[in-house]
PDB file of C-alpha atoms and ligand atoms in Angstrom:
ATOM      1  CA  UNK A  44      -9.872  -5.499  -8.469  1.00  0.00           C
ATOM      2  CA  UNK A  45      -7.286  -7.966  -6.963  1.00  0.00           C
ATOM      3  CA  UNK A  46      -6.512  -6.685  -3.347  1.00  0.00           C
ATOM      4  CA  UNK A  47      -3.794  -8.204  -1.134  1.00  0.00           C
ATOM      5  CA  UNK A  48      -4.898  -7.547   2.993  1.00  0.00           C
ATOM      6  CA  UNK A  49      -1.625  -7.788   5.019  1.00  0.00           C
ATOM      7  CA  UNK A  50      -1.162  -8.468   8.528  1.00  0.00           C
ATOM      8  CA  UNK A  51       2.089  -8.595  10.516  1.00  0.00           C
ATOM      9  CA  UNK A  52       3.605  -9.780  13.900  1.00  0.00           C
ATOM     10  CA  UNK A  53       1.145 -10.713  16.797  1.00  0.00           C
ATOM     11  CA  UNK A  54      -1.823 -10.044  14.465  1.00  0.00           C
ATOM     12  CA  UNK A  55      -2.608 -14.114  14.719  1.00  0.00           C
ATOM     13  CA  UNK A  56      -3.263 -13.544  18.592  1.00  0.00           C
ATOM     14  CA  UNK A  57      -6.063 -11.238  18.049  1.00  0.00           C
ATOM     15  CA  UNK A  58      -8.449 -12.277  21.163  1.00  0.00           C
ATOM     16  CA  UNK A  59      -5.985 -13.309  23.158  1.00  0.00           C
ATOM     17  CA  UNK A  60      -3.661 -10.411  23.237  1.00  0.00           C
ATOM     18  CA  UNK A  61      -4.621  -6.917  25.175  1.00  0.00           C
ATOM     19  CA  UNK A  62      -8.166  -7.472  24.672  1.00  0.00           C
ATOM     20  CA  UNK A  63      -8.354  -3.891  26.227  1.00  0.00           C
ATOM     21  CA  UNK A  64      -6.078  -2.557  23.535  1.00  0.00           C
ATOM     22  CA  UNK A  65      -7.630  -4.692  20.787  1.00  0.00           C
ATOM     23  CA  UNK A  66     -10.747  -5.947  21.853  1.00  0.00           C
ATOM     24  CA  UNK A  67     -11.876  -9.681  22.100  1.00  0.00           C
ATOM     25  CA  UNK A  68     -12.795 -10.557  18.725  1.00  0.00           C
ATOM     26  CA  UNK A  69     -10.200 -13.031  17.275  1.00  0.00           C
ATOM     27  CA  UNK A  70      -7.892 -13.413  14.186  1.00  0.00           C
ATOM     28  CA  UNK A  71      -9.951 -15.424  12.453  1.00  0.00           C
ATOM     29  CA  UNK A  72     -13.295 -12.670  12.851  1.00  0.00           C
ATOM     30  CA  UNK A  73     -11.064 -10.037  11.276  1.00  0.00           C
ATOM     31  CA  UNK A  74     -10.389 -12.434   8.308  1.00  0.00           C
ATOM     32  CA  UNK A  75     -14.085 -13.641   8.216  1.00  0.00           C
ATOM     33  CA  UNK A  76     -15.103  -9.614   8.169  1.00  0.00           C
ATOM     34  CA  UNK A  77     -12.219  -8.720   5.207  1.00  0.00           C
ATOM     35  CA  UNK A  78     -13.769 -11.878   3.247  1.00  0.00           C
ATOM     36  CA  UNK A  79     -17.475 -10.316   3.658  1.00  0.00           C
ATOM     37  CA  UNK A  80     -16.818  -6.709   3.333  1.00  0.00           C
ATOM     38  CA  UNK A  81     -14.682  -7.574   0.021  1.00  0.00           C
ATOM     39  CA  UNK A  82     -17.129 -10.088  -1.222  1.00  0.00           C
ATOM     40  CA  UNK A  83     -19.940  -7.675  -0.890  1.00  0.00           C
ATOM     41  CA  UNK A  84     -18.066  -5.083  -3.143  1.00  0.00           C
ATOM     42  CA  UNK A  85     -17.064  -7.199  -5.796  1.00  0.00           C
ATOM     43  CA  UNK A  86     -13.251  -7.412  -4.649  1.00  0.00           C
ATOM     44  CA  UNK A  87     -10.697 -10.471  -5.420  1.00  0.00           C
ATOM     45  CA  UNK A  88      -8.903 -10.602  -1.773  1.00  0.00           C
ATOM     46  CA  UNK A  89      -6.209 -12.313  -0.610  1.00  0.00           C
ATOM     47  CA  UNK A  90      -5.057 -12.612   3.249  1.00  0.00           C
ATOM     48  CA  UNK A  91      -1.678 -12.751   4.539  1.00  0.00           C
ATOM     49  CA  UNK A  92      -0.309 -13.129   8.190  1.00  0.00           C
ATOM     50  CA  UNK A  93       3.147 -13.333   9.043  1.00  0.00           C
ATOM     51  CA  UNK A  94       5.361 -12.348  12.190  1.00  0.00           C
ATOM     52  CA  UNK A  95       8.896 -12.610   9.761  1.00  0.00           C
ATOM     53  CA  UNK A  96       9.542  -9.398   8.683  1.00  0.00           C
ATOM     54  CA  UNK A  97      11.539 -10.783   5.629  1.00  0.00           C
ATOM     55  CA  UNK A  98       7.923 -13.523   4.665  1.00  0.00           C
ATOM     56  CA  UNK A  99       6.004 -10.169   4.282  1.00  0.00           C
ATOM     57  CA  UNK A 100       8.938  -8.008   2.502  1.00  0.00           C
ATOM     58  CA  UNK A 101       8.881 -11.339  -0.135  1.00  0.00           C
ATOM     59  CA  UNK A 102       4.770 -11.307  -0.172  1.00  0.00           C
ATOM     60  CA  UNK A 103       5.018  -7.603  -1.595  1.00  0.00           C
ATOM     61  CA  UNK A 104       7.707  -8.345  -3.710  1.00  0.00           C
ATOM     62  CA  UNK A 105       5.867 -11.373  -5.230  1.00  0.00           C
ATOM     63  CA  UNK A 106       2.635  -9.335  -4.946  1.00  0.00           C
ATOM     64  CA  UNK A 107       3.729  -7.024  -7.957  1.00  0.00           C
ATOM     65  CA  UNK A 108       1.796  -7.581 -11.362  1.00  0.00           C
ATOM     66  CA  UNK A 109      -1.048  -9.358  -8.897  1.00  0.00           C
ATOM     67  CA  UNK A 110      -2.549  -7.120  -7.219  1.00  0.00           C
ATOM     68  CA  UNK A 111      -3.792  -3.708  -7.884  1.00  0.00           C
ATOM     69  CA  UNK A 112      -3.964  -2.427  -4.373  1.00  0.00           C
ATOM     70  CA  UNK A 113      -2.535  -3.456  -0.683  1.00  0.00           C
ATOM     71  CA  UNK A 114      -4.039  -2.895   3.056  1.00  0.00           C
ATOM     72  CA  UNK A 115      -1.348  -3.297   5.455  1.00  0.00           C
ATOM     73  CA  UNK A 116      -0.985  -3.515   9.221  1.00  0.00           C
ATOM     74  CA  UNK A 117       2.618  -4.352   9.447  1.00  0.00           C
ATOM     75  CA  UNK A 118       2.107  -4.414  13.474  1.00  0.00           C
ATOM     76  CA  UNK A 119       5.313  -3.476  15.346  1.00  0.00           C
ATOM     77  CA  UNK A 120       7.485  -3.200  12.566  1.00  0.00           C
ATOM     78  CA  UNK A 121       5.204  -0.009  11.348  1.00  0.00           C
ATOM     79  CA  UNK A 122       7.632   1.785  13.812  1.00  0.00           C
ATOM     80  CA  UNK A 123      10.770   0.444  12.697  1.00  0.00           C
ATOM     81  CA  UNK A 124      11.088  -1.654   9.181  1.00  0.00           C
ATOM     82  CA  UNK A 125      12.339   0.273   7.057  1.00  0.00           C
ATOM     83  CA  UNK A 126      12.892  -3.241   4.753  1.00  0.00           C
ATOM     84  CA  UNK A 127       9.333  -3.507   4.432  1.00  0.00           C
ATOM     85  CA  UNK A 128       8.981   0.742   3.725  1.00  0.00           C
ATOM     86  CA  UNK A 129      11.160   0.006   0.756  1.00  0.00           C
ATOM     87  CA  UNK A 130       9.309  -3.274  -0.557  1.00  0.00           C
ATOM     88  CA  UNK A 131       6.315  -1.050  -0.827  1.00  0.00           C
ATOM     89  CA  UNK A 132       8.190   1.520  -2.412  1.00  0.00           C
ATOM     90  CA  UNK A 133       9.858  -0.762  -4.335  1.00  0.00           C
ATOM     91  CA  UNK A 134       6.557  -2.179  -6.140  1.00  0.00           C
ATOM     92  CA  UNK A 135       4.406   1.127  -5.632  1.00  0.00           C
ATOM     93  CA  UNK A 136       1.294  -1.103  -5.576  1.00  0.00           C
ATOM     94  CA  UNK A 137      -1.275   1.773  -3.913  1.00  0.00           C
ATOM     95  CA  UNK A 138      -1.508   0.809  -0.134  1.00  0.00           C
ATOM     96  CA  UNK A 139      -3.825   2.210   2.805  1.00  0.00           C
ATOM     97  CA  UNK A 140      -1.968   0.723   6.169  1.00  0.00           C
ATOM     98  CA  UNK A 141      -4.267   0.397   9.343  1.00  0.00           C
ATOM     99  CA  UNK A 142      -3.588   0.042  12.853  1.00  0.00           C
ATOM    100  CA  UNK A 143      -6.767  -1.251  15.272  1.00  0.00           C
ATOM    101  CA  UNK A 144      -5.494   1.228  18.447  1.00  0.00           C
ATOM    102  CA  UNK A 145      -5.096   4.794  18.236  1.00  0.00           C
ATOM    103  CA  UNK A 146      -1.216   4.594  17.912  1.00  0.00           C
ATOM    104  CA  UNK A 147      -0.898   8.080  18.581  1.00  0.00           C
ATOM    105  CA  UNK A 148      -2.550   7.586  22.254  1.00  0.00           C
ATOM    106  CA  UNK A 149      -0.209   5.173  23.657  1.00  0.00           C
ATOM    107  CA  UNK A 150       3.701   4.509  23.913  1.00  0.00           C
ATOM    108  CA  UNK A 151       6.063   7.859  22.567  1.00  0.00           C
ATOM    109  CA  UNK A 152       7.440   4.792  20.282  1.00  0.00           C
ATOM    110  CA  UNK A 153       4.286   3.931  18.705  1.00  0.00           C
ATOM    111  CA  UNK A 154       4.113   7.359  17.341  1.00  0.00           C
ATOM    112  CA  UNK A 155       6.011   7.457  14.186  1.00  0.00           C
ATOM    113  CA  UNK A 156       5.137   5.051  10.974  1.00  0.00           C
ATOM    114  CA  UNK A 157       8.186   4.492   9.349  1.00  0.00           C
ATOM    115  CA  UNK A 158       6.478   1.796   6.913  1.00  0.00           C
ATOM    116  CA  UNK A 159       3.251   4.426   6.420  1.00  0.00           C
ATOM    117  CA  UNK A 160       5.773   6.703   4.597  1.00  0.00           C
ATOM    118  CA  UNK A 161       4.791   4.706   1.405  1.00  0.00           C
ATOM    119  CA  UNK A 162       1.152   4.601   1.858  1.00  0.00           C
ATOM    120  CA  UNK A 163      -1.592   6.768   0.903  1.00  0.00           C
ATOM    121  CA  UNK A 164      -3.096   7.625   4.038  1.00  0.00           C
ATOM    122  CA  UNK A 165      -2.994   5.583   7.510  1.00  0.00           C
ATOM    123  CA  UNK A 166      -6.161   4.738   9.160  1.00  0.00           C
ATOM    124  CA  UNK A 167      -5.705   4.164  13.356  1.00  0.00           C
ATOM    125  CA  UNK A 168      -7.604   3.582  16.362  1.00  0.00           C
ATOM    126  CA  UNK A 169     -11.130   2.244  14.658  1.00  0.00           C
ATOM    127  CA  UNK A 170     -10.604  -0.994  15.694  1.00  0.00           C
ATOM    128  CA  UNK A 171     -11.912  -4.108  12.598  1.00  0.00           C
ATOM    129  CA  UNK A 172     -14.033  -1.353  11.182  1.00  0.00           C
ATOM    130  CA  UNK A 173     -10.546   0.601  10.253  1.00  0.00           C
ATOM    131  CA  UNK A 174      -9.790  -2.451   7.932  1.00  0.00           C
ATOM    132  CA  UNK A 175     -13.041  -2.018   6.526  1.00  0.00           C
ATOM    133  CA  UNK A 176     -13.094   1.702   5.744  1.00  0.00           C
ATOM    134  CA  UNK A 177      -9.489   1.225   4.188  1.00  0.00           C
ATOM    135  CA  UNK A 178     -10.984  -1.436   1.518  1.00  0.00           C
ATOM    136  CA  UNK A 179     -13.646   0.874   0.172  1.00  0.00           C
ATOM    137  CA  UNK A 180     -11.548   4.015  -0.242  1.00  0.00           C
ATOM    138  CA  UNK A 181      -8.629   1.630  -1.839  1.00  0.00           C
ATOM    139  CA  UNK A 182     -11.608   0.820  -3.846  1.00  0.00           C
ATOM    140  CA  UNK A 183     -12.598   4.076  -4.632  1.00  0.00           C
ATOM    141  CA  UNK A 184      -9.250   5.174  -4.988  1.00  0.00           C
ATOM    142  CA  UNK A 185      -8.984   2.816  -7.739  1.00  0.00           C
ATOM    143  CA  UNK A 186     -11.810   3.707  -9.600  1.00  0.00           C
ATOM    144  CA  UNK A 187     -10.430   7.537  -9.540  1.00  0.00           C
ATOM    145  CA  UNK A 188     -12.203   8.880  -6.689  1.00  0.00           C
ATOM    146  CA  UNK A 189     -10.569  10.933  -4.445  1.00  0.00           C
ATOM    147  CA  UNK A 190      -9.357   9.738  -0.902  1.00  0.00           C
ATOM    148  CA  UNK A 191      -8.561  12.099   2.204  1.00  0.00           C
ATOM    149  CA  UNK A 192      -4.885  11.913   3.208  1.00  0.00           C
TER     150      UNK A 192
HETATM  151  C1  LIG B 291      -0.887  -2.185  15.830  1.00  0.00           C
HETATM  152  C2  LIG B 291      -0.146  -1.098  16.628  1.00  0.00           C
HETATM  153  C3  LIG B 291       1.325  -1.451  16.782  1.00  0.00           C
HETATM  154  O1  LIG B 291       1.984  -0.446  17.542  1.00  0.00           O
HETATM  155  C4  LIG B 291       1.490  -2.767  17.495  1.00  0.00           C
HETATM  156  O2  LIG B 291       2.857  -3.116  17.583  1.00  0.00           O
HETATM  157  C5  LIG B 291       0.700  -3.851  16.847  1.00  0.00           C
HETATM  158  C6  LIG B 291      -0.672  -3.556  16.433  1.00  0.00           C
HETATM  159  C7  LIG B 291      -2.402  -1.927  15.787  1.00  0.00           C
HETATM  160  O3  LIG B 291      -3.070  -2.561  14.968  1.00  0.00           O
HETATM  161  O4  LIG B 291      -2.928  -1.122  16.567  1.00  0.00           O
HETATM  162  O5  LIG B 291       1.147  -4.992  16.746  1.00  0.00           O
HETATM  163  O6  LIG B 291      -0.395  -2.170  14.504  1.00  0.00           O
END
């Protein structure tokens, strides 16, 4: 299983930004925890961080034939891109999207995903253990099991 993890604008400043909102663990102990979590299930992952909404709508273009499933957190442009809604669409490469805060707690504008309109389920407000959960269930997904919505 080939599995493309996805991270979008601001991501990179993990630690540094709102550590109340997003705790202090950094950028590069979210990556270290996707390589671990993957490694220990026997999936083929790739990392991506961009804040250029057209680098990440080119990364799912080119990500079609590769990869069998994607975990997105497109950051800020979950509320608005409806480029990178359409890229997903586009390839319909099975995606779980995950946000670290409870984006249904905070700002009215946070409330709507426009990009989660092409995933299978959106997983909010678990903090690095959200990016974990959404691995195994792409996993299991993928192997036929059922997921919750
Ligand atoms: C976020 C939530 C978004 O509203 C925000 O713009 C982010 C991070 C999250 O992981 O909680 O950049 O996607």
């Amino acid at each position: 299983m080939n599995l493309l993890v996805i991270n979008g604008p601001n991501l990179n400043l993990l630690g540094l930004r709102e550590p109340d909102i997003y705790g202090k663990q950094t950028f590069s102990d979210l990556i270290d925890m996707i390589n671990e979590v993957c490694k220990s299930e026997g999936i083929s992952v790739t990392t991506y961080q961009s804040n250029h909404e057209g680098a990440i709508v080119d990364t799912i273009q080119e990500a079609y034939g590769k990869y069998d499933g994607i975990v997105i957190n497109p950051g800020a442009y979950t509320h608005y891109s409806i480029a990178i809604l359409d890229a997903l669409k586009a390839v319909s490469i099975p995606t779980i999207e995950v946000h670290l805060s409870d984006i249904h707690s905070r700002e009215e504008f946070r409330n709507v995903s426009i990009t989660g309109n092409a995933a299978l389920k959106i997983i909010y407000g678990l903090g690095f253990e959200g990016y974990k959960r959404a691995i195994i269930e792409m996993k299991e997904y993928l192997e036929g099991k059922n997921i919750n919505g």
